mmCIF file of C-alpha atoms and ligand atoms in Angstrom:
data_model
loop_
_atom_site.group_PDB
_atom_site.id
_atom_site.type_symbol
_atom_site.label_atom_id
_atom_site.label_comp_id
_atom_site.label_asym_id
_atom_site.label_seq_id
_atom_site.Cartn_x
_atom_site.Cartn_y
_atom_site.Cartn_z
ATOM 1 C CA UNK A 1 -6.839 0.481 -21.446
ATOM 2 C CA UNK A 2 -7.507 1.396 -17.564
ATOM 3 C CA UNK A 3 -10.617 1.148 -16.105
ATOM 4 C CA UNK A 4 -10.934 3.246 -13.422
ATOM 5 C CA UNK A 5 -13.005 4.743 -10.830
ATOM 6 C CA UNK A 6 -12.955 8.649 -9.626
ATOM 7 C CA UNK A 7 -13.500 9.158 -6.398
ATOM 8 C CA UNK A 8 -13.332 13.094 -5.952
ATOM 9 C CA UNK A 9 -10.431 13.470 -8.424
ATOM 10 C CA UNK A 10 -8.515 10.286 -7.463
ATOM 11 C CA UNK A 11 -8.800 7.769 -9.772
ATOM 12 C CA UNK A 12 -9.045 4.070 -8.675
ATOM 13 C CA UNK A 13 -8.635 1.055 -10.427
ATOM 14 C CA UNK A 14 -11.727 -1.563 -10.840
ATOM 15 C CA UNK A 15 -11.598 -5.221 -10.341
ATOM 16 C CA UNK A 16 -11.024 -7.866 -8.036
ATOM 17 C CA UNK A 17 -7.439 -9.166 -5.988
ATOM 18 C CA UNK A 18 -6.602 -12.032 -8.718
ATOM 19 C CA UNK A 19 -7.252 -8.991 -11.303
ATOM 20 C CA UNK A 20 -4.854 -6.697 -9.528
ATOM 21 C CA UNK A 21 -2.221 -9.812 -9.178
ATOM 22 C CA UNK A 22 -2.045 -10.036 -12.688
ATOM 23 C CA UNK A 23 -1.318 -6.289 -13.049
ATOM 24 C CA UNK A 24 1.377 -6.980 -11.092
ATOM 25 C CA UNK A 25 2.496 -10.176 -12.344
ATOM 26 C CA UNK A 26 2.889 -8.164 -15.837
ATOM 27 C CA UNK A 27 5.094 -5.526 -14.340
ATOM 28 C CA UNK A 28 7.479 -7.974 -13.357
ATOM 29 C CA UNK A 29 7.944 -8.051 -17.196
ATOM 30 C CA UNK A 30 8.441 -4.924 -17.666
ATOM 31 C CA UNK A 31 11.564 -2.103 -17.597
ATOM 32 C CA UNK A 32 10.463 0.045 -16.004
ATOM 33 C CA UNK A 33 9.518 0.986 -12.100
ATOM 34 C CA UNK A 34 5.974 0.478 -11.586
ATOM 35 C CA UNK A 35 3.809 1.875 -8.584
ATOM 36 C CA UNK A 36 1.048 0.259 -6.789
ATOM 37 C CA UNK A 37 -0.897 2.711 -4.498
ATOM 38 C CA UNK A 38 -3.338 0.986 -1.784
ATOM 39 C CA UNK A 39 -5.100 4.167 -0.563
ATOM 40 C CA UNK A 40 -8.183 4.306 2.092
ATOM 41 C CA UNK A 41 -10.357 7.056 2.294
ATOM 42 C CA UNK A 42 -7.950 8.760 4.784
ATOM 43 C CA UNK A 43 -5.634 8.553 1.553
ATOM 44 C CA UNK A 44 -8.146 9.983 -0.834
ATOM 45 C CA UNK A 45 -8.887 13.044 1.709
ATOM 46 C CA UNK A 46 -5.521 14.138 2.357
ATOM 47 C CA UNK A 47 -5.002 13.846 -2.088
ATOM 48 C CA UNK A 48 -8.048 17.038 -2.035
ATOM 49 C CA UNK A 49 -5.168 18.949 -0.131
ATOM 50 C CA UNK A 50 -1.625 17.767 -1.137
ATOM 51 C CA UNK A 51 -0.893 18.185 -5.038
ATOM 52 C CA UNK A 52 1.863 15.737 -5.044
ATOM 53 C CA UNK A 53 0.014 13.104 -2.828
ATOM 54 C CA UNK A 54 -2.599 13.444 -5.844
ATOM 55 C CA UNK A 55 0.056 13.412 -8.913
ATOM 56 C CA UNK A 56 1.641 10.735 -7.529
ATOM 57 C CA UNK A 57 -1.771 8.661 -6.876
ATOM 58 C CA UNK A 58 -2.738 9.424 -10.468
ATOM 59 C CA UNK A 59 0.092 8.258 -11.903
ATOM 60 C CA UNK A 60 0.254 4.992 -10.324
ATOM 61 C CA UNK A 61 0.414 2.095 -12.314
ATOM 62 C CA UNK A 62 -1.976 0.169 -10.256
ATOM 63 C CA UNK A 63 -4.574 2.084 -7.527
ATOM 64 C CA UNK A 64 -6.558 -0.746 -5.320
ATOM 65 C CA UNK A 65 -9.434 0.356 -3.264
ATOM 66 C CA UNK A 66 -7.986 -0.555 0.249
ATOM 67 C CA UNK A 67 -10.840 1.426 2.576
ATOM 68 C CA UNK A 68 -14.483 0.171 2.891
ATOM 69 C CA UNK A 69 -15.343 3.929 2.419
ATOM 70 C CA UNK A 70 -14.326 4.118 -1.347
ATOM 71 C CA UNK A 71 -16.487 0.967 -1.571
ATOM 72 C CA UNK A 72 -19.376 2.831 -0.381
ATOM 73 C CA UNK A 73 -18.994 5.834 -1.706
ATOM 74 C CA UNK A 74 -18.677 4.113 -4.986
ATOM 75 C CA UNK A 75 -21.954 2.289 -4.477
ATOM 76 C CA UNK A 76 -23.168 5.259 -3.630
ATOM 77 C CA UNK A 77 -22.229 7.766 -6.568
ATOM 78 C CA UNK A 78 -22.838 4.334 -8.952
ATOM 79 C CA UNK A 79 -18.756 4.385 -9.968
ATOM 80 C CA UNK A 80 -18.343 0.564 -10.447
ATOM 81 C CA UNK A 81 -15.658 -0.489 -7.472
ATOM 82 C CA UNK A 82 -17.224 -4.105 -6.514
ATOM 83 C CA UNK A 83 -15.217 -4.952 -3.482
ATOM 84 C CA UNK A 84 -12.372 -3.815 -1.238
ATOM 85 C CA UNK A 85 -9.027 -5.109 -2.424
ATOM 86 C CA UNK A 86 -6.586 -4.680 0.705
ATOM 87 C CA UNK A 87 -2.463 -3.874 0.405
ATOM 88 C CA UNK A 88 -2.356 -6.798 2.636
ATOM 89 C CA UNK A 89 -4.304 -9.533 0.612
ATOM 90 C CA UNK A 90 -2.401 -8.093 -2.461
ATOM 91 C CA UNK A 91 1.282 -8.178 -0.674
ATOM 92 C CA UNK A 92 0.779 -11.856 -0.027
ATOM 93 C CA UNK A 93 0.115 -12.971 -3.838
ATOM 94 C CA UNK A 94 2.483 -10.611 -4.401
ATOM 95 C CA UNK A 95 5.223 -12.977 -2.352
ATOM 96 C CA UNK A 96 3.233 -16.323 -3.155
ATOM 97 C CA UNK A 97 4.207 -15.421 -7.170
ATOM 98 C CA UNK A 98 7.673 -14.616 -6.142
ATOM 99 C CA UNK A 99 8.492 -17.776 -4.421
ATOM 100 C CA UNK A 100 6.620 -19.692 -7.387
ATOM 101 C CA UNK A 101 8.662 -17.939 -9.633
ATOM 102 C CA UNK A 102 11.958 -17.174 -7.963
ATOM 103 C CA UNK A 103 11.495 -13.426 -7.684
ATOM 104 C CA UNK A 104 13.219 -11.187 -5.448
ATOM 105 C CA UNK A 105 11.953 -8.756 -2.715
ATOM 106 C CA UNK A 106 13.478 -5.883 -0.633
ATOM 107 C CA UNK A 107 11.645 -4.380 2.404
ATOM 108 C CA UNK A 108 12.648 -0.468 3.663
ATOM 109 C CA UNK A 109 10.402 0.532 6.543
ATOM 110 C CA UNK A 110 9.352 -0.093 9.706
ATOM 111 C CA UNK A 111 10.570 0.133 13.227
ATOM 112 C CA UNK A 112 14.342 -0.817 13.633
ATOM 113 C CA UNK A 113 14.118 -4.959 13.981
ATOM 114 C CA UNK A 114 10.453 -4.762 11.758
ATOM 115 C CA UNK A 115 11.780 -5.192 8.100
ATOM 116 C CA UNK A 116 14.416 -7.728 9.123
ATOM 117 C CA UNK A 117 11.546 -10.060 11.275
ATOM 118 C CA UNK A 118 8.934 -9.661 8.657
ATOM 119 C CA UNK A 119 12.006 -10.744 5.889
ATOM 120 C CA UNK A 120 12.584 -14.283 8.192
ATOM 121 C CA UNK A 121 9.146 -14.733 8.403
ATOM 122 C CA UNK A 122 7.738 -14.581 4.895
ATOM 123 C CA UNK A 123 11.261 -16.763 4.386
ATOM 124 C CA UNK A 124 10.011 -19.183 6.151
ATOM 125 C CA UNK A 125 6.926 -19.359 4.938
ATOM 126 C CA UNK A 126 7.821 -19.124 1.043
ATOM 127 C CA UNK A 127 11.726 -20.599 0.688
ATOM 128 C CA UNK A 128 12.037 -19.622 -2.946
ATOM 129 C CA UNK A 129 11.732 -16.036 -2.066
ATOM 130 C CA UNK A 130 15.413 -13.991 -2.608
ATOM 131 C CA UNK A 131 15.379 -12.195 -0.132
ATOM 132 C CA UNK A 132 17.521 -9.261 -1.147
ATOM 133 C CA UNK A 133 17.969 -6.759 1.601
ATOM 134 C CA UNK A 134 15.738 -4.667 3.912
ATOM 135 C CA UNK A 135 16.307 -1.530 6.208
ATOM 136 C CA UNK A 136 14.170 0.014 9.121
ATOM 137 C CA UNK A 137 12.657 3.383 8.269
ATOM 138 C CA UNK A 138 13.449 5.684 10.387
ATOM 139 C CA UNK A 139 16.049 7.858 7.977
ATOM 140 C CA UNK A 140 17.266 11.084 8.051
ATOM 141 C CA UNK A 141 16.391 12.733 4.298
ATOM 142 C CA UNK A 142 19.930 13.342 3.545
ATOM 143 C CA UNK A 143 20.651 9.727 3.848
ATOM 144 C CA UNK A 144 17.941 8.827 0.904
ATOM 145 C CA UNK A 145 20.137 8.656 -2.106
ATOM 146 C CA UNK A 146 22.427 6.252 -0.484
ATOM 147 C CA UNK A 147 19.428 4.205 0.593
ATOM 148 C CA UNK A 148 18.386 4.489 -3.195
ATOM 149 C CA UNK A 149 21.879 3.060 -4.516
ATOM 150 C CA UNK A 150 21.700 0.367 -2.010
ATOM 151 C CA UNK A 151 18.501 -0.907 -2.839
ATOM 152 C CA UNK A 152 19.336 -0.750 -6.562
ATOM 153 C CA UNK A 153 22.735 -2.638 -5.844
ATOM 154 C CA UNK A 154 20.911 -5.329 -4.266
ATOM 155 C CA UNK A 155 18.688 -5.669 -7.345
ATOM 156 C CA UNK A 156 15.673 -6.730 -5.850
ATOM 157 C CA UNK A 157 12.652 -7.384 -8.569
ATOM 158 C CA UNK A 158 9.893 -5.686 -5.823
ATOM 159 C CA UNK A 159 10.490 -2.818 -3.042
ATOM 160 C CA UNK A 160 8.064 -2.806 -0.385
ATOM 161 C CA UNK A 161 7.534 0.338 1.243
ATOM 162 C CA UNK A 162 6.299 1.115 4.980
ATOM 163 C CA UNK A 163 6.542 4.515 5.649
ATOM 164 C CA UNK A 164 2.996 4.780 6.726
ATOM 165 C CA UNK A 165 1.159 6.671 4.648
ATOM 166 C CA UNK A 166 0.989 9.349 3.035
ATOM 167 C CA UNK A 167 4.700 9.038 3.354
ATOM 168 C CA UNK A 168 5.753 6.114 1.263
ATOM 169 C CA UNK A 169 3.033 6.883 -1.509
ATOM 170 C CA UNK A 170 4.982 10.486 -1.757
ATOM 171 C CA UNK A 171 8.402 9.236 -1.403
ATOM 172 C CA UNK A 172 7.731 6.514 -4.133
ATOM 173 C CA UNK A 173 6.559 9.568 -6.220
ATOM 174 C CA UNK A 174 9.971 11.713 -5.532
ATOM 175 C CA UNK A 175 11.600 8.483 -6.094
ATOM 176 C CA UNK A 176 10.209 6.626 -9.062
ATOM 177 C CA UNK A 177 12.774 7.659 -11.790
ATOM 178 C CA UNK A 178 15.778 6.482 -9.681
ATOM 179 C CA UNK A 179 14.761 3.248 -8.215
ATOM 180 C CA UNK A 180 15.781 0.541 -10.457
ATOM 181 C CA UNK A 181 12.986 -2.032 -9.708
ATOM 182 C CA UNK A 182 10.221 -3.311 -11.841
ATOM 183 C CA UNK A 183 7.543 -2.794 -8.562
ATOM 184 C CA UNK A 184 7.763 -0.579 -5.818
ATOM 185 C CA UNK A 185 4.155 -1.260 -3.062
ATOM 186 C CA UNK A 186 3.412 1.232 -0.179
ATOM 187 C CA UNK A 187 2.755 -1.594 1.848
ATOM 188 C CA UNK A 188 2.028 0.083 5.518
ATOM 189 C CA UNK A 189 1.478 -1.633 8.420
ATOM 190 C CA UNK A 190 1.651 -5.307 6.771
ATOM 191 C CA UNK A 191 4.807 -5.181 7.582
ATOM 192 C CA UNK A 192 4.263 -5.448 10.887
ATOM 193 C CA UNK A 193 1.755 -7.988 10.600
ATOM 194 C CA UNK A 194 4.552 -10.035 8.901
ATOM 195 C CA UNK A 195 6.710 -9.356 11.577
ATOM 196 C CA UNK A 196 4.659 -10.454 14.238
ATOM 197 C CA UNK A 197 4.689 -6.925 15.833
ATOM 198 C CA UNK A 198 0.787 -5.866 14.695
ATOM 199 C CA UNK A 199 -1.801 -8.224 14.227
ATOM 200 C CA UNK A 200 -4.774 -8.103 11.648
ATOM 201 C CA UNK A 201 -8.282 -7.952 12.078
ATOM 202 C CA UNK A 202 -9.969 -10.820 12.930
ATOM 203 C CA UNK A 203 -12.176 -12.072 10.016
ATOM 204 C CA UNK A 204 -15.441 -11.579 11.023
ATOM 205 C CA UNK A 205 -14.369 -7.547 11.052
ATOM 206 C CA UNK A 206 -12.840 -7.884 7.711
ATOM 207 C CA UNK A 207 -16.295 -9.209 6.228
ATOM 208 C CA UNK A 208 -18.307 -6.890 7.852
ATOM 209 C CA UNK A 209 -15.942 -3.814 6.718
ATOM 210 C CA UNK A 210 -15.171 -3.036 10.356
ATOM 211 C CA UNK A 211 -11.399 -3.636 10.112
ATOM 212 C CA UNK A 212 -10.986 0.432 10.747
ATOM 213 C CA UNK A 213 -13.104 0.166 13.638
ATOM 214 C CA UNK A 214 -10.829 -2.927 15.086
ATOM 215 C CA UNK A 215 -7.585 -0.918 14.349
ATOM 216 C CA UNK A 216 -9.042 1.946 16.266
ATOM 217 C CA UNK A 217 -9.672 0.096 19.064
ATOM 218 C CA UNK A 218 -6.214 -1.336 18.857
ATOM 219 C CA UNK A 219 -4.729 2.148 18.500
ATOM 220 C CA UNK A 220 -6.792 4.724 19.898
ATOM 221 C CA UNK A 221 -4.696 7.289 19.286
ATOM 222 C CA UNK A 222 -5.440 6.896 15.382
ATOM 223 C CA UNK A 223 -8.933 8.713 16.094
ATOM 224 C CA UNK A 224 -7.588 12.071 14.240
ATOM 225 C CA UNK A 225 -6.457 10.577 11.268
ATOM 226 C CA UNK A 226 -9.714 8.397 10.986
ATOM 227 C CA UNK A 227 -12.182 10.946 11.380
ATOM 228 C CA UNK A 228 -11.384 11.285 7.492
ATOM 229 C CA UNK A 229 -13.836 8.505 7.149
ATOM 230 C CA UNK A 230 -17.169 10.408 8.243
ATOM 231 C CA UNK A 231 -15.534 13.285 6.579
ATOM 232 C CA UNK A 232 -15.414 11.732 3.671
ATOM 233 C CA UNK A 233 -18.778 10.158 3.608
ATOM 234 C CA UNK A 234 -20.405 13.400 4.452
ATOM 235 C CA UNK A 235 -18.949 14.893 1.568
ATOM 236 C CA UNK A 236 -19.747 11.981 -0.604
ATOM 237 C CA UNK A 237 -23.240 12.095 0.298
ATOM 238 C CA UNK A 238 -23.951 15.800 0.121
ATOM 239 C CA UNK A 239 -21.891 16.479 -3.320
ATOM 240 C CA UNK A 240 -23.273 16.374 -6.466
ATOM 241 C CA UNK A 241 -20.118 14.956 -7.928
HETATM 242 N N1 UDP B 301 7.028 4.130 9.543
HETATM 243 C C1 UDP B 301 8.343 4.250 9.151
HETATM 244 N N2 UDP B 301 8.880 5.493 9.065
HETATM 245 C C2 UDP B 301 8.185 6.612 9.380
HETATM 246 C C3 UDP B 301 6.829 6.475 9.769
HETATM 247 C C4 UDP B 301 6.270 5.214 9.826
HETATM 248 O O1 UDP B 301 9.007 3.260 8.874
HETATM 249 O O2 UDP B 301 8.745 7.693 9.292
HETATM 250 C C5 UDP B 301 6.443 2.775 9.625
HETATM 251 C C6 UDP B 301 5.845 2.409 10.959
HETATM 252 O O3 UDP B 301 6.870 2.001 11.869
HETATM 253 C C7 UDP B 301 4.927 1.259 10.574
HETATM 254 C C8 UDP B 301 4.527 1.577 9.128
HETATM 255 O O4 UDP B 301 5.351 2.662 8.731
HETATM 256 O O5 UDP B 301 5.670 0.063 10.552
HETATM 257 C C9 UDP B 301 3.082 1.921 8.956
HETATM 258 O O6 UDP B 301 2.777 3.034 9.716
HETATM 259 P P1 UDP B 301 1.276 3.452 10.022
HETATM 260 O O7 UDP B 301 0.626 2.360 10.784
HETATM 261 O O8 UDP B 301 1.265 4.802 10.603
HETATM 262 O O9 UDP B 301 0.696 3.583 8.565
HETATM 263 P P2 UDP B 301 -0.460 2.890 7.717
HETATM 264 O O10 UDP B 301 -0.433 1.415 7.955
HETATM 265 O O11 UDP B 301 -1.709 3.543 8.164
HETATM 266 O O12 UDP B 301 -0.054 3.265 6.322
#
């Protein structure tokens, strides 16, 4: 049985990183493709307006509170999410397991160059990794299904997705039935910190929940998409539920 948090409609699961490891760890046993979902509170606000973004969340086999805000707002409405557990912190495990257990990884997304550098990279840093096959993402839609039956030639255990969101989390959603992997992870932008190309926060902002506030000083040009955030806490703060 699920425990899990609802945060205006989207429901997030509770626990910590080695918790949400194990989740995944046990759909590596299964038949069946599971989705992991790492939404922020730009995630969450774009759910109140896009039905499928929302289904799709929902129906996730595994929903980690990536964005300080649902931490708040959770502490704040008294829903029980402890601590932030990043796509980032999640995706390593992830790869630490498969090279300690000789599981297999594909990457689709990212700049042309990004999926193949951030493939030799986490290579080289975990050798037992199969690294089955990887593809930028810049597609046109009518080239999907072939993307599909390569991916599911190549057998890979795990897909990671960088679309950017809320692109792969819909795509995944469209997708699920015909991808024949056990776990399929919008990953984001960790692909290009595995590549080298993007660079995460420095610690100190991860601790103090100002890793937004780093990334927007990084890339300015985000400031649209994250004035979700004060949106969001706004309406958590003046809404009953
Ligand atoms: N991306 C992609 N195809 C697209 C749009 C984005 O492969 O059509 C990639 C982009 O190059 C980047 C990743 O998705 O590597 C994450 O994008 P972004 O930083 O916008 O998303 P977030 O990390 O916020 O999910």
């Amino acid at each position: 049985m699920r425990n899990r948090a609802d945060i205006m409609g989207v429901l997030i699961d509770k626990g910590n990183l080695e918790d949400a490891l194990k989740r995944c760890v046990a759909f590596l046993g299964t038949q069946k493709c599971n989705i992991v979902i790492t939404p922020n509170t730009e995630i969450v606000m774009e759910a109140q307006k896009d039905l499928a973004l929302f289904k799709t969340i929902n129906e996730a086999d595994l929903v980690i509170p990536d964005g300080i805000g649902l931490i708040y707002a959770s502490k704040i409405r008294g829903k029980g999410l402890e601590e932030r557990v990043t796509g980032v912190d999640l995706m390593h495990k992830i790869l630490k397991h498969c090279n300690d257990h000789k599981k297999s990884i594909y990457i689709l997304g990212g700049k042309p160059g990004v999926a193949e550098a951030a493939c030799k990279n986490i290579k080289e840093k975990f050798s037992m990794i199969g690294i089955k096959g990887f593809r930028d993402g810049y597609f046109k839609t009518e080239d999907e299904m072939k993307i599909i039956e390569n991916i599911n030639a190549c057998k890979p255990d795990i897909l990671f997705l960088a679309l950017g969101a809320p692109k792969q989390e819909l795509w995944m959603g469209k997708y699920k039935e015909k991808l024949q992997v056990k776990l399929v992870m919008g990953v984001g932008g960790s692909v290009d910190i595995w590549a080298g190309t993007a660079k995460r926060a420095p610690e100190i902002y991860q601790k103090l929940g100002l890793e937004w506030f780093y990334r927007l000083a990084k890339e300015p040009w985000r400031y649209k998409r994250m004035l979700a955030l004060p949106k969001f806490m706004i309406k958590v703060l003046l809404c009953k539920q």
